[in-house]
Short mmCIF file of C-alpha atoms in Angstrom, two decimals:
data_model
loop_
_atom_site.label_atom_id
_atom_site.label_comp_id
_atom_site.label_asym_id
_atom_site.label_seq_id
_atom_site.Cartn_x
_atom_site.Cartn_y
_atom_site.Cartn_z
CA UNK A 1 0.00 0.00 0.00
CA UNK A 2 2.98 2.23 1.05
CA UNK A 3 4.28 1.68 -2.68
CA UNK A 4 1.25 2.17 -4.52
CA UNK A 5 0.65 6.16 -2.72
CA UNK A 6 3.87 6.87 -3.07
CA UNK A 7 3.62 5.94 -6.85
CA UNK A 8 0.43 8.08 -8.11
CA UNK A 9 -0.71 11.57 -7.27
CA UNK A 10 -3.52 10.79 -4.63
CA UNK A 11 -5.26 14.28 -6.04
CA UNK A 12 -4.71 13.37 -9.42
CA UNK A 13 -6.27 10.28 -8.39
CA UNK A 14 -9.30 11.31 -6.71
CA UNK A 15 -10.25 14.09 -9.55
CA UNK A 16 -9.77 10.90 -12.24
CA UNK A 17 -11.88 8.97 -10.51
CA UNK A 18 -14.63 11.10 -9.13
CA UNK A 19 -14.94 14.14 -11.39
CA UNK A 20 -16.12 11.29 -14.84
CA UNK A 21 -18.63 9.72 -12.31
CA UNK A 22 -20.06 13.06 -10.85
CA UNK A 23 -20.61 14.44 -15.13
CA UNK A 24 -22.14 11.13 -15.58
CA UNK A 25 -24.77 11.32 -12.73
CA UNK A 26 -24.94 15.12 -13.90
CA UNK A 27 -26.19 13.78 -17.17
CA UNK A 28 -28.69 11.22 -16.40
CA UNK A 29 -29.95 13.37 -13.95
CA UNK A 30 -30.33 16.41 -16.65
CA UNK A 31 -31.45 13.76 -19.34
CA UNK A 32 -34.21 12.24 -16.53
CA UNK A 33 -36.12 15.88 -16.26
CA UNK A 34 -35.98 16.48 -20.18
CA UNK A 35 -37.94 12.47 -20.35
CA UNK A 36 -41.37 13.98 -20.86
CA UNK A 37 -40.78 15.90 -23.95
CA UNK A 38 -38.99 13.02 -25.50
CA UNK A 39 -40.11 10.47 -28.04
CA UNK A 40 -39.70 6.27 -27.47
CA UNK A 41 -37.17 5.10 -29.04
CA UNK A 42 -34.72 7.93 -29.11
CA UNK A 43 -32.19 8.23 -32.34
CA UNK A 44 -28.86 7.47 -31.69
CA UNK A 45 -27.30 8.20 -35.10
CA UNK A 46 -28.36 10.17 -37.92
CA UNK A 47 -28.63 10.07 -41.70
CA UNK A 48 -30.21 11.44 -44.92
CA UNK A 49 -33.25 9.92 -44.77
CA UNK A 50 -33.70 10.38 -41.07
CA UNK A 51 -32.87 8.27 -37.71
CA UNK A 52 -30.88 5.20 -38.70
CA UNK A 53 -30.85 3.73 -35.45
CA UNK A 54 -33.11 4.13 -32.16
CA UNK A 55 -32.88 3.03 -28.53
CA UNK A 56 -34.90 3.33 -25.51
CA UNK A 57 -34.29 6.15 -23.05
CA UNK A 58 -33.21 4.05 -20.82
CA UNK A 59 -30.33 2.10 -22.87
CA UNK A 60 -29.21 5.90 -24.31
CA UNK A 61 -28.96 7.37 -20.51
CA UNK A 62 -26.91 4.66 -18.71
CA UNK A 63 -25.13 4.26 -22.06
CA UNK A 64 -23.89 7.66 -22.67
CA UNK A 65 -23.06 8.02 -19.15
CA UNK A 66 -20.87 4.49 -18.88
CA UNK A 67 -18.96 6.16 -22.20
CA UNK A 68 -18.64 9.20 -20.59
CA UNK A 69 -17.05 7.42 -17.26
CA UNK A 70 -14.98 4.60 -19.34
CA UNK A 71 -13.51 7.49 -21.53
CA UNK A 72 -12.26 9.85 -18.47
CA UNK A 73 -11.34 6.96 -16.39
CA UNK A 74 -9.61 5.76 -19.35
CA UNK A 75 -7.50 9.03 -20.22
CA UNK A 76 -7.37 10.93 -17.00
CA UNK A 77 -5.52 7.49 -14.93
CA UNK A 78 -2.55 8.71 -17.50
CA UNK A 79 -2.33 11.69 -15.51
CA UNK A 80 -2.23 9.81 -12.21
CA UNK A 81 1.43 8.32 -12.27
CA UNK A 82 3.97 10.44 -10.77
CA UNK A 83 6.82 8.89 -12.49
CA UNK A 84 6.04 10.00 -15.89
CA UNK A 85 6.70 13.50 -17.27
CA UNK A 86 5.28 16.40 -15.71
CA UNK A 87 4.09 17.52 -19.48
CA UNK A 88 2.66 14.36 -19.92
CA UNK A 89 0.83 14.65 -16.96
CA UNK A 90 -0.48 18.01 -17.91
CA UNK A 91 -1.84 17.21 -21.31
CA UNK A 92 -3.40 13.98 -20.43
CA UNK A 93 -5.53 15.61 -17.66
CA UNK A 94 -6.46 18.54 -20.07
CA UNK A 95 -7.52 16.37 -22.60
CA UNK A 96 -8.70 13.56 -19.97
CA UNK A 97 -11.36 16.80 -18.78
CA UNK A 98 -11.86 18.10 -22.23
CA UNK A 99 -13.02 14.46 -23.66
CA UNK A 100 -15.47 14.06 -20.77
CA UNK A 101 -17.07 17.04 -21.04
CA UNK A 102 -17.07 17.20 -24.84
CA UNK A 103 -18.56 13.57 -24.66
CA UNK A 104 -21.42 15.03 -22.56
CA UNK A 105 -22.39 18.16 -25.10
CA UNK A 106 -22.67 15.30 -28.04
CA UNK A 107 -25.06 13.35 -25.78
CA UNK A 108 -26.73 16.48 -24.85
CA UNK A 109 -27.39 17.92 -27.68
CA UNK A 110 -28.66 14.93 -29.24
CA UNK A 111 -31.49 15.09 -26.25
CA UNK A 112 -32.15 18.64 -27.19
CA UNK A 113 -32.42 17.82 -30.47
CA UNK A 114 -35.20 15.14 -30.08
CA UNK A 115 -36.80 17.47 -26.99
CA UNK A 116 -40.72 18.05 -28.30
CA UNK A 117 -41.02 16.03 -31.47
CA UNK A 118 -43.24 13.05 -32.01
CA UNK A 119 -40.77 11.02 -33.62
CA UNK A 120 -36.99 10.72 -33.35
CA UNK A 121 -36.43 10.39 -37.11
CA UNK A 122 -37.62 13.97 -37.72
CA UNK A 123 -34.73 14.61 -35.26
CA UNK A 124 -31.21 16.22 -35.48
CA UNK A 125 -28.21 17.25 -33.25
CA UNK A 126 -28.91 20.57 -31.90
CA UNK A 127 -25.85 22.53 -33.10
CA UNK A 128 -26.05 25.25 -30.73
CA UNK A 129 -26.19 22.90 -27.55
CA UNK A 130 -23.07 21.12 -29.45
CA UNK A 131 -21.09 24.55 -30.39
CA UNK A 132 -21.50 25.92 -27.04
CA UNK A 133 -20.42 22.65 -25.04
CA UNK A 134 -17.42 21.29 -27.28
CA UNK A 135 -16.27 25.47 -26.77
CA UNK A 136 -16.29 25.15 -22.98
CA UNK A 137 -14.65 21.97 -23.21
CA UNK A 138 -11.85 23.03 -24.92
CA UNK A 139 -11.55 26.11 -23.25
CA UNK A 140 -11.70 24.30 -19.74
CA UNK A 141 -9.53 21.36 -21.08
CA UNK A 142 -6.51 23.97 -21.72
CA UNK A 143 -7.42 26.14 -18.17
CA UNK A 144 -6.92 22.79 -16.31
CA UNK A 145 -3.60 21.98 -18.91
CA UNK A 146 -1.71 25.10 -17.32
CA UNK A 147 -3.27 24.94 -14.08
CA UNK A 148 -2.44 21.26 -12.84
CA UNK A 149 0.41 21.42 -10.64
CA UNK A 150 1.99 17.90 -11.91
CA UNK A 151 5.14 18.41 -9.92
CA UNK A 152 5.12 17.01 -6.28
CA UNK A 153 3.91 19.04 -3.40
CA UNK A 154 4.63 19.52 -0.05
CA UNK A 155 1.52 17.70 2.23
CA UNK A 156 0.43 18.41 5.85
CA UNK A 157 1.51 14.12 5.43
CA UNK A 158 5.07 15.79 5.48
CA UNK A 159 4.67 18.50 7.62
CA UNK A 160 3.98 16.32 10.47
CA UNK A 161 6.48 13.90 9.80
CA UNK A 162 9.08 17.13 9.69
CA UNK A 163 7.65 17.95 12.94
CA UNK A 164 8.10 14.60 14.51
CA UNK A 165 11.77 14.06 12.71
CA UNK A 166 12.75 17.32 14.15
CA UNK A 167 11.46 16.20 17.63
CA UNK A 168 13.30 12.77 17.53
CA UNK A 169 16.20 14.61 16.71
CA UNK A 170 16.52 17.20 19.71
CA UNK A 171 15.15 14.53 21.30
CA UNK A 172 16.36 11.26 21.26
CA UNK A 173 14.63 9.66 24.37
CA UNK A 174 11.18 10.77 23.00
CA UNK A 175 10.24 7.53 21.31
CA UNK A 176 11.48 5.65 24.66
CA UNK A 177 9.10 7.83 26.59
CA UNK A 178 5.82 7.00 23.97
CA UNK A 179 3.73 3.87 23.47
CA UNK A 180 0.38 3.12 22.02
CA UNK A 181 -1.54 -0.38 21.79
CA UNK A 182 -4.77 -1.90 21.39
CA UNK A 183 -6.48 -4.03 23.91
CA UNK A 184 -9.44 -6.39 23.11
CA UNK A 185 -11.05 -9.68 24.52
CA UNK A 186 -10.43 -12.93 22.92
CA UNK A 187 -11.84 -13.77 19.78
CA UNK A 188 -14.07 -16.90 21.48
CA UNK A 189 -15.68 -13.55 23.40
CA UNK A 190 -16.71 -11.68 20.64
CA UNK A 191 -18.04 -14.95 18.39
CA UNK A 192 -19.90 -15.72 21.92
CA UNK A 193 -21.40 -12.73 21.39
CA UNK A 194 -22.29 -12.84 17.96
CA UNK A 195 -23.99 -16.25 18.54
CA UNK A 196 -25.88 -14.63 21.33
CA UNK A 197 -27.04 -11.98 19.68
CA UNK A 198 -27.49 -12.64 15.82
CA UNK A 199 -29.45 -15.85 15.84
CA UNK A 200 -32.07 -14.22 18.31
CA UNK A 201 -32.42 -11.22 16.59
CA UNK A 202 -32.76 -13.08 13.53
CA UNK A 203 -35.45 -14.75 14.61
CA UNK A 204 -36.98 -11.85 17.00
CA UNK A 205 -36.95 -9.69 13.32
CA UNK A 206 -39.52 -11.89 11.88
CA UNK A 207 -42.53 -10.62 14.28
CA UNK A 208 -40.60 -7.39 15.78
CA UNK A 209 -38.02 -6.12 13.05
CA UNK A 210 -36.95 -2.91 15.29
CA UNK A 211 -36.18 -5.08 17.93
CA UNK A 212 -33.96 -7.34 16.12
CA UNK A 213 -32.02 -4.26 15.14
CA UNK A 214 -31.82 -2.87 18.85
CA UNK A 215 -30.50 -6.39 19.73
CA UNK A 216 -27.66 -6.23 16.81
CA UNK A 217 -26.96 -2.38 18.15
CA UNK A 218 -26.71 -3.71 21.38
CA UNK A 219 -24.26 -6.47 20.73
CA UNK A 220 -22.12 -4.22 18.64
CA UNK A 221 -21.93 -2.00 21.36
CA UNK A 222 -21.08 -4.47 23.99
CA UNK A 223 -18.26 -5.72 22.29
CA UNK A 224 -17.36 -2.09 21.30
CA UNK A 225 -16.85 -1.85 25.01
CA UNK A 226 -14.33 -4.68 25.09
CA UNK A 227 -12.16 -3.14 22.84
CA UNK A 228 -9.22 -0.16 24.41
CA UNK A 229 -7.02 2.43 23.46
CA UNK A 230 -3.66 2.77 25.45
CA UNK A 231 -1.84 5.62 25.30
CA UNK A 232 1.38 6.58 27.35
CA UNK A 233 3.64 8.93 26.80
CA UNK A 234 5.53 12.39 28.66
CA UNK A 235 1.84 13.94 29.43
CA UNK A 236 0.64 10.65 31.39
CA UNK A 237 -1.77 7.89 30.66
CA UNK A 238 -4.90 7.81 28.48
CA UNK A 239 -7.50 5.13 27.66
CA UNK A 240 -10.15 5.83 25.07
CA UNK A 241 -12.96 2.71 24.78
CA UNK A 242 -13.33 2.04 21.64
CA UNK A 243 -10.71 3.73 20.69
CA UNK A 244 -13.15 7.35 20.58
CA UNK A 245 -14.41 7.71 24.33
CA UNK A 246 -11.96 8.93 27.07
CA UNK A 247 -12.33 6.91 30.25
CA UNK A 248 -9.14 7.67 32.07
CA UNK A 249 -6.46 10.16 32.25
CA UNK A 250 -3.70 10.30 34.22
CA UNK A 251 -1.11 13.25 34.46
CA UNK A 252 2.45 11.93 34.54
CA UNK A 253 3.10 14.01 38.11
CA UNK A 254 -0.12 11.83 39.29
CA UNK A 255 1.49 8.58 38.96
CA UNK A 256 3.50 7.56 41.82
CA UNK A 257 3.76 3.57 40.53
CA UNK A 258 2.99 1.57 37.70
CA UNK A 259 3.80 -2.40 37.61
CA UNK A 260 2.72 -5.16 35.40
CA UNK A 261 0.95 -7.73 36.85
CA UNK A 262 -1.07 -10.92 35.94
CA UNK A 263 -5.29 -9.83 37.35
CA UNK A 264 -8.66 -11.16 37.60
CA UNK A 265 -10.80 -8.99 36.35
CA UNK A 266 -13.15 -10.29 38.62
CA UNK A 267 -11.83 -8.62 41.06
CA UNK A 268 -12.14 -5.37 39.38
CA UNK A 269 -15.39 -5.81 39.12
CA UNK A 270 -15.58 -7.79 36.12
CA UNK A 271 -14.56 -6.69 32.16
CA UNK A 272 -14.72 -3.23 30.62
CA UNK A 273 -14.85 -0.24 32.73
CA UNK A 274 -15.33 -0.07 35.97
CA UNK A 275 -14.80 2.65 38.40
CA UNK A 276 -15.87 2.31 42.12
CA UNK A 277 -14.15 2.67 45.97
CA UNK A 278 -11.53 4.78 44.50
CA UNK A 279 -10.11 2.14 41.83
CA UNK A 280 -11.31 2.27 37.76
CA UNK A 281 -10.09 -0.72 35.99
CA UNK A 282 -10.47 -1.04 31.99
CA UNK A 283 -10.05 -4.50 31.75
CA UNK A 284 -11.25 -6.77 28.43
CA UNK A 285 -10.33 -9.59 29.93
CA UNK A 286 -8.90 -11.20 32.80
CA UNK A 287 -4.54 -11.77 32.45
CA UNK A 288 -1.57 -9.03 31.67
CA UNK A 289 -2.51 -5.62 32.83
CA UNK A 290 -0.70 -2.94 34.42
CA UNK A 291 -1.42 -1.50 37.82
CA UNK A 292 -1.48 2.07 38.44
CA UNK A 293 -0.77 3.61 41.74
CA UNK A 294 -1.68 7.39 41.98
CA UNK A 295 -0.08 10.18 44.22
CA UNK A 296 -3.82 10.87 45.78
CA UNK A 297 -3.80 6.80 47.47
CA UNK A 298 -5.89 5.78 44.39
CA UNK A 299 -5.72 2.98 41.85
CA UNK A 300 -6.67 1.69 38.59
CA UNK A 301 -6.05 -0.98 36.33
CA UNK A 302 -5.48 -1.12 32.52
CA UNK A 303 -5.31 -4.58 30.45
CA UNK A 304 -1.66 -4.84 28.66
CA UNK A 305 -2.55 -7.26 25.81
CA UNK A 306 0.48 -9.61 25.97
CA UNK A 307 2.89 -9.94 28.97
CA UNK A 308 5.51 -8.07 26.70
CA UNK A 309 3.49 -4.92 26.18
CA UNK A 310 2.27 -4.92 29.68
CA UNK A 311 5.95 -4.66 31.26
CA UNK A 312 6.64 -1.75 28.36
CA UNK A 313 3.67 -0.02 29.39
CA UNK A 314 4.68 -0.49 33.24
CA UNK A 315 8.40 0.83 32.05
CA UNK A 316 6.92 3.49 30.37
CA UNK A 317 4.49 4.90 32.48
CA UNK A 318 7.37 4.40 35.51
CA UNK A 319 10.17 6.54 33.60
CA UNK A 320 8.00 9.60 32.76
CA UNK A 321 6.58 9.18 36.17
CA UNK A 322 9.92 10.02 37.46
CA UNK A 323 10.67 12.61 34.69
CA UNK A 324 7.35 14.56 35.63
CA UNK A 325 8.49 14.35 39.49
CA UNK A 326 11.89 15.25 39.01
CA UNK A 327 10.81 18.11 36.56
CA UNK A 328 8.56 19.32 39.33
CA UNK A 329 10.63 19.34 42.28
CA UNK A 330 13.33 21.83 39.63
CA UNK A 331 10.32 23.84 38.67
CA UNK A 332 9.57 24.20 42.74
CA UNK A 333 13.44 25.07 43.69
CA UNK A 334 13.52 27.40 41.10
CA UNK A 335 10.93 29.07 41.91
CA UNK A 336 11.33 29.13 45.64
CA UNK A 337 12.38 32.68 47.10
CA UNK A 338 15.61 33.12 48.47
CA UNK A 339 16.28 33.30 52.15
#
């Protein structure tokens, strides 16, 4: 995946793709409100004697808009790579918009053409409809020529990775001082769950469908519950259930021990949070977790995943602990008037 981004212009990539699909619903939504006025068949080619060939509305909507999609895909991808020319790049995505939208004043103004007569052979492309689109095509096709900046550009991607390269390098110990996991239950948990939950509501759905759904919601948000993110770092501890909803934080200076331990979450009060008689445990299930003493007397308890990441977490949350204390106590001194 790392390859492919770095390999294509992810703007480049997103116009190409979006930009043929949004002219093409453009279209069939145009083409839908002109449907009244319009005979059955429509022509789709034209020739002395009249229409030579006919389709239904239908077939000439989802037609003209799958050319109109298959034709920018096809040109504007050229535009995508970053490894080819940056002149290359510009032309294809002029002519990549200009073929699109010329595409779509041909189509057009064969609707307009056909709009209010009673059969599509006495039918013809409306010129004017064609003149005026094919001139804004080219037109816009040579604005977006000059104005694609092919060249690479500097991201907020890059930005932050300045930042942080900057910050590892007048401070070395930073990374030591940071770490970040996921904690969920077992997978038996979460299929025990499923099972619980599925099959009854499927068959709860066949009288009550709403409450088939609330029983799905539910389950999803049980196991939602089981799942934890751990950060540590210099500013203290933070777990987020779910990953989105803060539960705990924990200022460095606040932490006066952290050690990795083997629990029962039992006697936590059971799995997910819990918070009661001065101790909050976020435990998904009952093994490696790290125990946090606070300054204030109080406790808590955070699962570790694995017994590894439980003693790095203890380490962790121990060292900036100490740097938070000792940081502290030389703020205080400092500080302190002189005698």
């Amino acid at each position: 995946m790392g390859k492919f981004r770095d390999a294509v212009d992810a703007k480049a990539l997103r116009f190409a793709v979006g930009f043929p699909v949004v002219l093409a619903a453009a279209f069939v939504f145009c083409a839908s409100l002109l449907r009244p006025n319009l005979p059955e068949p429509l022509a789709i080619s034209w020739t002395d004697g009249g229409g030579a060939a006919f389709a239904p509305f239908a077939t000439y909507a989802a037609g003209g808009a799958l050319v109109i999609v298959a034709a920018g895909w096809l040109v504007l991808s050229q535009a995508v790579p970053v490894s080819r020319p940056a002149m290359m790049r510009r032309v294809m995505m002029g002519a990549g918009l200009f073929l699109c939208l010329f595409l779509t004043s041909v189509l057009a103004a064969g609707l307009v053409g056909q709009t209010g007569l009673p059969d599509a052979r006495q039918s013809r492309l409306d010129l004017t409809v064609l003149a005026l689109g094919s001139g804004a095509a080219v037109s816009l096709g040579v604005i977006m020529g000059f104005v694609f900046k092919a060249d690479r550009q500097w991201t907020p991607e890059d930005d932050r990775a300045f930042q942080q390269a900057v910050i590892r390098e007048l401070d070395p110990e930073l990374p030591e001082d940071t770490i970040r996991l996921w904690v969920h239950a077992r997978s038996s948990v979460f299929v025990m769950i499923a099972v619980a939950s599925v099959f009854p509501a499927a068959l709860i759905s066949i009288a009550l469908p709403w409450v088939g759904a609330l029983l799905v919601v539910l389950a999803v948000v049980a196991a939602a519950f089981l799942c934890a993110r751990v950060k540590a770092d210099r500013s203290g501890l933070r777990v987020l259930v779910a990953g989105v909803v803060p539960v705990m934080h924990v200022p460095a200076a606040a932490i006066s021990a952290a050690n990795a331990s083997d629990v029962r979450a039992a006697d936590y009060g059971g799995w997910g949070y819990r918070n009661h008689s001065g101790t909050a445990a976020m435990l998904v299930s009952s093994g490696p977790a790290v125990v946090v003493r606070k300054t204030d007397g109080q406790r808590l308890a955070v699962s570790g995943g694995s017994p590894a990441t439980a003693a790095r977490l203890a380490e962790v949350l121990t060292r900036v602990a100490a740097r938070a204390r000792r940081s502290g106590a030389t703020g205080t001194a400092a500080g302190e008037p002189d005698s």
